[in-house]
Amino acid sequence: MSETKDTFFDFKLFKRLFKFIKPYKLVFFSLIICVVLLAGLSAAIPKLTEFAIDDSMTNKNPKDFVFYVTLMFAALILQTIFQLLFMYYASWLGQNLVKDVRINLFDHLLSFKMKYYDNSSVGVLITRAVTDMERIADIFGQGLFMIFRDLLTMTVVFGVMLYTNVKLSLIVLIMLPVLLYATRIFQKYMKKAFEEVRTEVSNLNSFVQERITGMKILQLFTRETIEHKNFKTINERHKKGWLKTVWYNSFFFPIAELSASITVGLVAWYGGLNVVLSDTVSQGVLVSFIMFIPMLFSPLRQIADKFNTLQMGMVAATRVFKVLDTTSHIDDSGNQIATSLKGDINFNKVHFSYVEDEEVLKGISFNVNAGETIAIVGATGAGKSTIINLLNRFYEIKGGDILVDGTNINQYTLASLRNQIAVVLQDVFLFADTILNNITLNHPEISEETVVEAAKAIGVHEFISSLPNGYHYNVKERGVMLSSGQRQLISFLRAYVTNPSILVLDEATSSVDSYSEQLIQNATDKITKGRTSIVIAHRLATVKKADKIIVMDAGEIVEQGTHDELLKKENGYYKNLYEVQFLQEKVA
């Protein structure tokens, strides 16, 4: 779907949007009825004015005059009522449609592969889910229905004008083509300008989001001045994009006002002469035409104005649907429910690469028996964490098989498989919420009592209770109110309360203090007992207790065995790693 397609209205795009309107069809068609009534009432008021002047004032008939004035007053009241209903329910429809589209988009984002997020800007996605959505709401609240109302009003008004006086109507037509041409040129350039604006808004959001998230790094490396200059550059582009829209508006609207004023002048001149000299035009007709002209020209000017809103909405909708059209989902066609897994794991000649032709895992094979604790060690980039990502099916493997309890993990439903695997990461992510909600993640079957019992079992209840409001303490965004060790403990408790069949500790103790490490080590002993556990190792104590150690280097398994077995290998990879890294910890 092209964002630059030069059409006044993208019917294919609207057809997609209309699918979301279907639940609100009654409101949609009621709005159309309102538009028709408003157009009729708009044309009726000048016509009643004409009758009041010609039939009552000229003939000095006060009774008829009061009658026409009463009808005009009633028409104005009805016009106000229908205008209020129209404005409210047009916006109501837009907001409800956007609510449904946003839910659809968020559900879509929840199921994307991790690879999609690896290659996508968070700021851009936030723009799609928030700012662009508001522009879509404006398609209905301030764009489409407004344009339809104005077009219908113009059609009805001009029809009445032709019926009333053809010659005066032709005079009005003299300036109309000029305004129509100006409107067409205006909408063409405004569409391009708004596409540029939306691009710059996305770039600005992305830039600000990343810099705020990484503010500590910027300050640590004194990048403030450089980033200030970068921000001025991107902000300047954003300003220039908006100024283009201002520039086009500055040209168009004075032309529209001038066209309307010239038309009023021509009608007043020609109609006035006919009133005075030939009496072929009545005073009422002349007054009604002067009232009709703004009704004809103002909607045309407003159409151009509302077209800006419509174009922004269409560009935003195009970008949102581009995300919705993205097929980046892990295949979830498995039909087996993983419940109470024993925990047998088998990697059989597994190949994987994040980037095409750059293998991270080069045909690795290993087995983990149910209830075993294995440790995976190796240098950074060896492929240790990738094994965990593949076990959870965050990425699709390139070749080979991964079996759990003798069943290919592709045959399990994604949700049931991941429910059986709990992961504690080195980089803990906590939401801006209470400790309790960060532990349960709002799981309805995990009660506060269960969390408290689990915390007591692994020895972190005292730490949580010491915080203000205890388990209801709000840790703020990314858990900034807690230390790295405390965040790690919360993450560990989060994994523990799910009672997983398979536990994964990915460098879980690498960034904690010695006190927190001891708590986690005690908890590890408790939770791993009788449960399949995979430990991506950093600390010596965990590695030594493992039933088996898998040593990786450059995407391959170079050694396997227990701690003692691997130390007996002359010039072994693990032995060298132990002597360089782990022996220092032992001495310390």
Coordinates of C-alpha atoms in Angstrom, one line a residue, residues 85-448:
L85 CA -25.5 15.2 17.7
F86 CA -23.4 15.1 14.6
M87 CA -20.2 16.5 16.2
Y88 CA -20.5 14.3 19.2
Y89 CA -21.3 11.0 17.5
A90 CA -18.7 11.6 14.7
S91 CA -16.0 11.9 17.3
W92 CA -17.6 9.0 19.3
L93 CA -17.4 6.7 16.3
G94 CA -13.8 7.7 15.6
Q95 CA -12.7 7.0 19.1
N96 CA -14.5 3.7 19.3
L97 CA -13.0 2.6 15.9
V98 CA -9.5 3.6 17.1
K99 CA -10.0 1.7 20.3
D100 CA -10.7 -1.5 18.3
V101 CA -7.9 -0.9 15.8
R102 CA -5.4 -0.2 18.7
I103 CA -6.4 -3.4 20.4
N104 CA -6.0 -5.3 17.2
L105 CA -2.5 -3.7 16.7
F106 CA -1.4 -4.4 20.2
D107 CA -2.5 -8.0 19.9
H108 CA -0.5 -8.2 16.7
L109 CA 2.6 -6.7 18.3
L110 CA 2.3 -9.2 21.2
S111 CA 2.7 -12.1 18.8
F112 CA 5.7 -10.8 16.7
K113 CA 8.9 -12.6 16.7
M114 CA 11.8 -11.2 18.7
K115 CA 13.6 -10.7 15.3
Y116 CA 11.0 -8.0 14.4
Y117 CA 11.8 -6.0 17.6
D118 CA 15.5 -6.5 17.0
N119 CA 15.1 -4.6 13.7
S120 CA 12.5 -2.1 14.7
S121 CA 12.6 1.3 16.5
V122 CA 10.6 1.4 19.7
G123 CA 9.9 5.1 19.2
V124 CA 8.4 4.4 15.7
L125 CA 6.2 1.6 17.1
I126 CA 5.0 3.9 19.9
T127 CA 4.1 6.5 17.3
R128 CA 2.1 3.9 15.4
A129 CA 0.2 2.8 18.5
V130 CA -0.5 6.2 20.0
T131 CA -0.1 9.3 17.8
D132 CA -1.0 7.7 14.5
M133 CA -4.1 6.2 16.1
E134 CA -5.4 9.7 17.1
R135 CA -5.0 10.8 13.5
I136 CA -7.1 7.8 12.4
A137 CA -9.8 8.9 14.8
D138 CA -9.8 12.3 13.2
I139 CA -10.7 10.7 9.8
F140 CA -14.2 10.3 11.2
G141 CA -14.3 12.9 13.9
Q142 CA -13.0 15.8 11.9
G143 CA -12.4 14.6 8.4
L144 CA -14.6 12.3 6.4
F145 CA -18.1 13.2 7.8
M146 CA -17.2 16.9 7.8
I147 CA -16.2 16.7 4.1
F148 CA -19.3 14.7 3.2
R149 CA -21.5 17.3 5.1
D150 CA -19.8 20.2 3.3
L151 CA -20.1 18.6 -0.1
L152 CA -23.8 17.8 0.4
T153 CA -24.5 21.3 1.7
M154 CA -22.8 22.8 -1.4
T155 CA -24.8 20.5 -3.7
V156 CA -28.1 21.3 -2.0
V157 CA -27.4 25.1 -1.8
F158 CA -26.3 25.4 -5.4
G159 CA -29.4 23.4 -6.5
V160 CA -31.6 25.8 -4.6
M161 CA -29.7 28.7 -6.1
L162 CA -30.3 27.4 -9.7
Y163 CA -33.9 26.9 -9.0
T164 CA -34.2 30.4 -7.6
N165 CA -32.3 32.4 -10.2
V166 CA -30.2 30.9 -13.0
K167 CA -28.4 34.2 -14.0
L168 CA -27.3 34.9 -10.5
S169 CA -26.2 31.3 -10.1
L170 CA -24.1 31.6 -13.3
I171 CA -22.4 34.7 -11.8
V172 CA -21.5 32.6 -8.7
L173 CA -20.0 30.0 -11.0
I174 CA -17.5 32.5 -12.5
M175 CA -15.2 32.3 -9.4
L176 CA -16.0 28.7 -8.4
P177 CA -13.6 27.0 -10.9
V178 CA -10.8 29.2 -9.7
L179 CA -11.4 28.1 -6.1
L180 CA -11.8 24.4 -7.2
Y181 CA -8.5 24.5 -9.0
A182 CA -6.8 26.1 -6.1
T183 CA -8.3 23.5 -3.8
R184 CA -7.0 20.7 -6.0
I185 CA -3.4 22.1 -6.1
F186 CA -3.6 22.7 -2.3
Q187 CA -4.6 19.2 -1.5
K188 CA -1.9 17.7 -3.7
Y189 CA 0.9 19.6 -2.0
M190 CA -0.6 19.2 1.5
K191 CA -0.7 15.5 1.1
K192 CA 3.0 15.4 0.4
A193 CA 3.7 17.8 3.2
F194 CA 1.8 15.7 5.8
E195 CA 3.6 12.5 4.7
E196 CA 6.8 14.4 5.5
V197 CA 5.4 15.6 8.8
R198 CA 4.5 12.1 9.9
T199 CA 7.9 10.8 9.0
E200 CA 9.6 13.5 11.0
V201 CA 7.3 12.9 14.0
S202 CA 8.2 9.2 14.0
N203 CA 11.9 10.1 13.8
L204 CA 11.6 12.7 16.6
N205 CA 9.7 10.2 18.8
S206 CA 12.3 7.5 18.2
F207 CA 15.2 9.8 18.9
V208 CA 13.7 11.2 22.2
Q209 CA 12.6 7.8 23.4
E210 CA 16.1 6.2 22.9
R211 CA 17.9 9.2 24.4
I212 CA 15.7 9.3 27.5
T213 CA 16.1 5.5 28.0
G214 CA 19.8 5.7 27.5
M215 CA 20.3 9.0 29.5
K216 CA 22.8 7.4 31.9
I217 CA 25.1 6.3 29.1
L218 CA 24.9 9.8 27.5
Q219 CA 25.9 11.4 30.8
L220 CA 28.5 8.9 31.6
F221 CA 30.3 9.5 28.3
T222 CA 29.6 13.3 28.3
R223 CA 27.6 13.1 25.1
E224 CA 25.2 15.9 26.1
T225 CA 26.6 18.6 23.7
I226 CA 26.7 16.2 20.8
E227 CA 23.2 14.9 21.4
H228 CA 22.0 18.4 21.8
K229 CA 23.3 19.2 18.3
N230 CA 21.7 16.0 16.9
F231 CA 18.4 16.9 18.5
K232 CA 18.5 20.4 17.0
T233 CA 19.0 18.9 13.6
I234 CA 16.1 16.5 13.8
N235 CA 13.9 19.1 15.4
E236 CA 14.8 21.5 12.6
R237 CA 13.6 18.9 10.1
H238 CA 10.4 18.5 12.1
K239 CA 9.8 22.3 12.1
K240 CA 10.4 22.6 8.4
G241 CA 7.9 19.8 7.7
W242 CA 5.2 21.7 9.6
L243 CA 6.2 25.0 8.1
K244 CA 5.4 23.6 4.7
T245 CA 1.8 23.0 5.7
V246 CA 1.7 26.5 7.2
W247 CA 3.0 28.0 3.9
Y248 CA 0.5 26.2 1.8
N249 CA -2.3 27.3 4.2
S250 CA -1.1 30.9 4.0
F251 CA -1.5 30.8 0.2
F252 CA -4.8 29.0 -0.1
F253 CA -7.1 30.5 2.5
P254 CA -6.6 34.1 1.4
I255 CA -7.4 33.0 -2.1
A256 CA -10.5 31.3 -0.9
E257 CA -11.6 34.4 1.0
L258 CA -10.9 36.7 -1.9
S259 CA -12.9 34.5 -4.3
A260 CA -15.9 34.5 -2.0
S261 CA -15.7 38.3 -1.5
I262 CA -15.4 38.9 -5.3
T263 CA -18.4 36.7 -5.9
V264 CA -20.5 38.5 -3.3
G265 CA -19.6 41.8 -4.9
L266 CA -20.5 40.6 -8.4
V267 CA -23.9 39.2 -7.2
A268 CA -24.7 42.4 -5.2
W269 CA -23.7 44.6 -8.3
Y270 CA -25.7 42.6 -10.9
G271 CA -28.6 41.7 -8.6
G272 CA -28.8 45.3 -7.3
L273 CA -29.0 46.7 -10.8
N274 CA -31.8 44.3 -11.6
V275 CA -33.7 45.3 -8.5
V276 CA -33.4 49.0 -9.2
L277 CA -33.6 49.1 -13.0
S278 CA -35.7 46.2 -14.2
D279 CA -37.2 44.6 -11.1
T280 CA -36.3 41.2 -12.6
V281 CA -34.7 40.2 -9.3
S282 CA -36.5 40.7 -6.0
Q283 CA -34.9 42.0 -2.8
G284 CA -35.5 38.7 -1.1
V285 CA -33.7 36.8 -3.8
L286 CA -30.8 39.1 -3.7
V287 CA -30.5 38.8 0.1
S288 CA -30.9 35.0 0.0
F289 CA -28.1 34.8 -2.6
I290 CA -25.8 36.9 -0.5
M291 CA -26.5 34.4 2.3
F292 CA -26.1 31.4 0.0
I293 CA -22.6 32.4 -1.2
P294 CA -20.8 31.9 2.1
M295 CA -22.6 28.5 2.4
L296 CA -21.2 27.6 -1.0
F297 CA -17.6 28.9 -0.6
S298 CA -17.0 28.4 3.1
P299 CA -17.7 24.6 2.9
L300 CA -15.3 24.5 -0.1
R301 CA -12.6 26.2 2.0
Q302 CA -13.4 24.0 5.0
I303 CA -13.2 20.9 2.7
A304 CA -9.6 21.8 2.0
D305 CA -9.0 22.4 5.7
K306 CA -10.6 19.1 6.6
F307 CA -8.8 17.4 3.8
N308 CA -5.6 18.1 5.7
T309 CA -7.0 16.2 8.6
L310 CA -8.2 13.4 6.3
Q311 CA -4.8 13.1 4.7
M312 CA -3.0 12.9 8.0
G313 CA -5.5 10.2 9.0
M314 CA -5.0 8.3 5.8
V315 CA -1.2 8.5 6.0
A316 CA -1.4 7.3 9.7
A317 CA -3.8 4.5 8.8
T318 CA -1.6 3.4 6.0
R319 CA 1.3 3.1 8.4
V320 CA -0.7 1.3 11.0
F321 CA -2.0 -1.2 8.5
K322 CA 1.5 -1.7 7.3
V323 CA 2.4 -3.0 10.8
L324 CA -0.8 -5.1 10.9
D325 CA 0.1 -6.5 7.5
T326 CA 3.5 -7.5 8.7
T327 CA 3.8 -11.3 9.0
S328 CA 6.4 -11.8 11.6
H329 CA 4.9 -14.5 13.8
I330 CA 6.2 -17.7 15.2
D331 CA 4.3 -20.6 13.8
D332 CA 1.8 -21.6 16.4
S333 CA 0.1 -24.5 14.6
G334 CA 1.0 -27.1 17.3
N335 CA -2.0 -28.7 18.9
Q336 CA -0.4 -30.5 21.9
I337 CA -0.8 -28.8 25.3
A338 CA 2.4 -28.9 27.4
T339 CA 1.3 -29.7 31.0
S340 CA 3.5 -31.0 33.8
L341 CA 6.5 -31.8 31.6
K342 CA 9.1 -34.2 33.0
G343 CA 11.8 -31.9 31.5
D344 CA 13.7 -34.2 29.1
I345 CA 15.4 -31.8 26.6
N346 CA 17.2 -32.9 23.4
F347 CA 19.0 -30.6 20.9
N348 CA 19.7 -32.5 17.7
K349 CA 22.0 -30.9 15.2
V350 CA 20.5 -27.5 15.7
H351 CA 21.6 -24.7 13.3
F352 CA 20.6 -21.1 13.8
S353 CA 21.5 -17.6 12.7
Y354 CA 20.2 -14.1 13.5
V355 CA 21.6 -12.8 10.3
E356 CA 21.5 -14.8 7.1
D357 CA 24.7 -16.8 6.4
E358 CA 26.2 -15.9 9.8
E359 CA 25.5 -19.0 12.0
V360 CA 25.4 -18.5 15.7
L361 CA 24.8 -22.2 16.4
K362 CA 26.5 -24.7 14.1
G363 CA 24.7 -28.0 14.5
I364 CA 24.9 -28.4 18.2
S365 CA 23.5 -31.6 19.9
F366 CA 23.1 -32.3 23.6
N367 CA 20.7 -34.0 26.0
V368 CA 19.3 -33.0 29.4
N369 CA 17.6 -35.7 31.4
A370 CA 14.6 -34.8 33.5
G371 CA 15.5 -33.3 36.9
E372 CA 19.1 -32.6 35.8
T373 CA 20.9 -29.3 36.3
I374 CA 23.2 -28.4 33.5
A375 CA 25.5 -25.4 33.1
I376 CA 26.4 -23.8 29.8
V377 CA 29.7 -21.9 29.9
G378 CA 31.7 -20.1 27.3
A379 CA 33.0 -16.8 26.1
T380 CA 30.6 -13.9 25.2
G381 CA 29.1 -14.6 21.8
A382 CA 29.5 -18.3 22.0
G383 CA 25.8 -18.9 21.7
K384 CA 24.8 -19.6 25.3
S385 CA 21.8 -17.3 25.5
T386 CA 20.7 -18.3 22.0
I387 CA 20.0 -21.8 23.3
I388 CA 17.5 -20.3 25.7
N389 CA 15.8 -18.2 23.1
L390 CA 15.3 -21.2 20.9
L391 CA 14.0 -23.4 23.7
N392 CA 11.3 -20.8 24.3
R393 CA 10.7 -20.5 20.5
F394 CA 11.5 -16.8 20.4
Y395 CA 13.2 -17.5 17.1
E396 CA 12.8 -20.3 14.5
I397 CA 15.7 -22.6 14.0
K398 CA 17.3 -23.0 10.6
G399 CA 17.9 -26.7 10.9
G400 CA 17.7 -29.7 13.3
D401 CA 15.2 -30.5 16.0
I402 CA 14.6 -29.5 19.6
L403 CA 12.6 -32.0 21.6
V404 CA 11.0 -31.7 25.1
D405 CA 9.8 -35.0 26.6
G406 CA 10.5 -36.6 23.2
T407 CA 8.1 -34.2 21.4
N408 CA 9.3 -31.5 18.9
I409 CA 8.6 -28.2 20.5
N410 CA 6.8 -27.1 17.3
Q411 CA 4.1 -29.5 18.1
Y412 CA 3.3 -27.8 21.4
T413 CA 1.2 -24.7 21.5
L414 CA 3.4 -21.6 22.2
A415 CA 1.5 -20.5 25.3
S416 CA 1.6 -24.0 27.0
L417 CA 5.3 -24.5 26.2
R418 CA 6.3 -21.1 27.6
N419 CA 4.2 -21.6 30.6
Q420 CA 6.3 -24.6 31.5
I421 CA 9.6 -22.7 31.2
A422 CA 10.6 -20.0 33.6
V423 CA 13.6 -17.7 32.8
V424 CA 15.6 -15.5 35.0
L425 CA 17.6 -13.0 32.9
Q426 CA 20.7 -11.1 33.7
D427 CA 19.0 -7.8 32.6
V428 CA 15.9 -7.8 34.7
F429 CA 12.9 -5.9 33.4
L430 CA 10.4 -4.6 35.9
F431 CA 7.2 -2.7 35.0
A432 CA 6.1 0.6 36.6
D433 CA 3.9 -1.3 39.0
T434 CA 3.8 -2.9 42.4
I435 CA 6.2 -5.7 43.5
L436 CA 3.3 -8.1 43.7
N437 CA 2.1 -7.4 40.1
N438 CA 5.7 -7.6 38.9
I439 CA 5.9 -11.1 40.4
T440 CA 2.5 -12.4 39.3
L441 CA 2.3 -10.4 36.1
N442 CA -1.4 -10.2 37.0
H443 CA -1.8 -14.0 36.7
P444 CA -5.3 -14.7 38.1
E445 CA -4.3 -18.0 39.6
I446 CA -1.3 -16.7 41.6
S447 CA -2.6 -15.1 44.9
E448 CA -0.8 -12.8 47.2

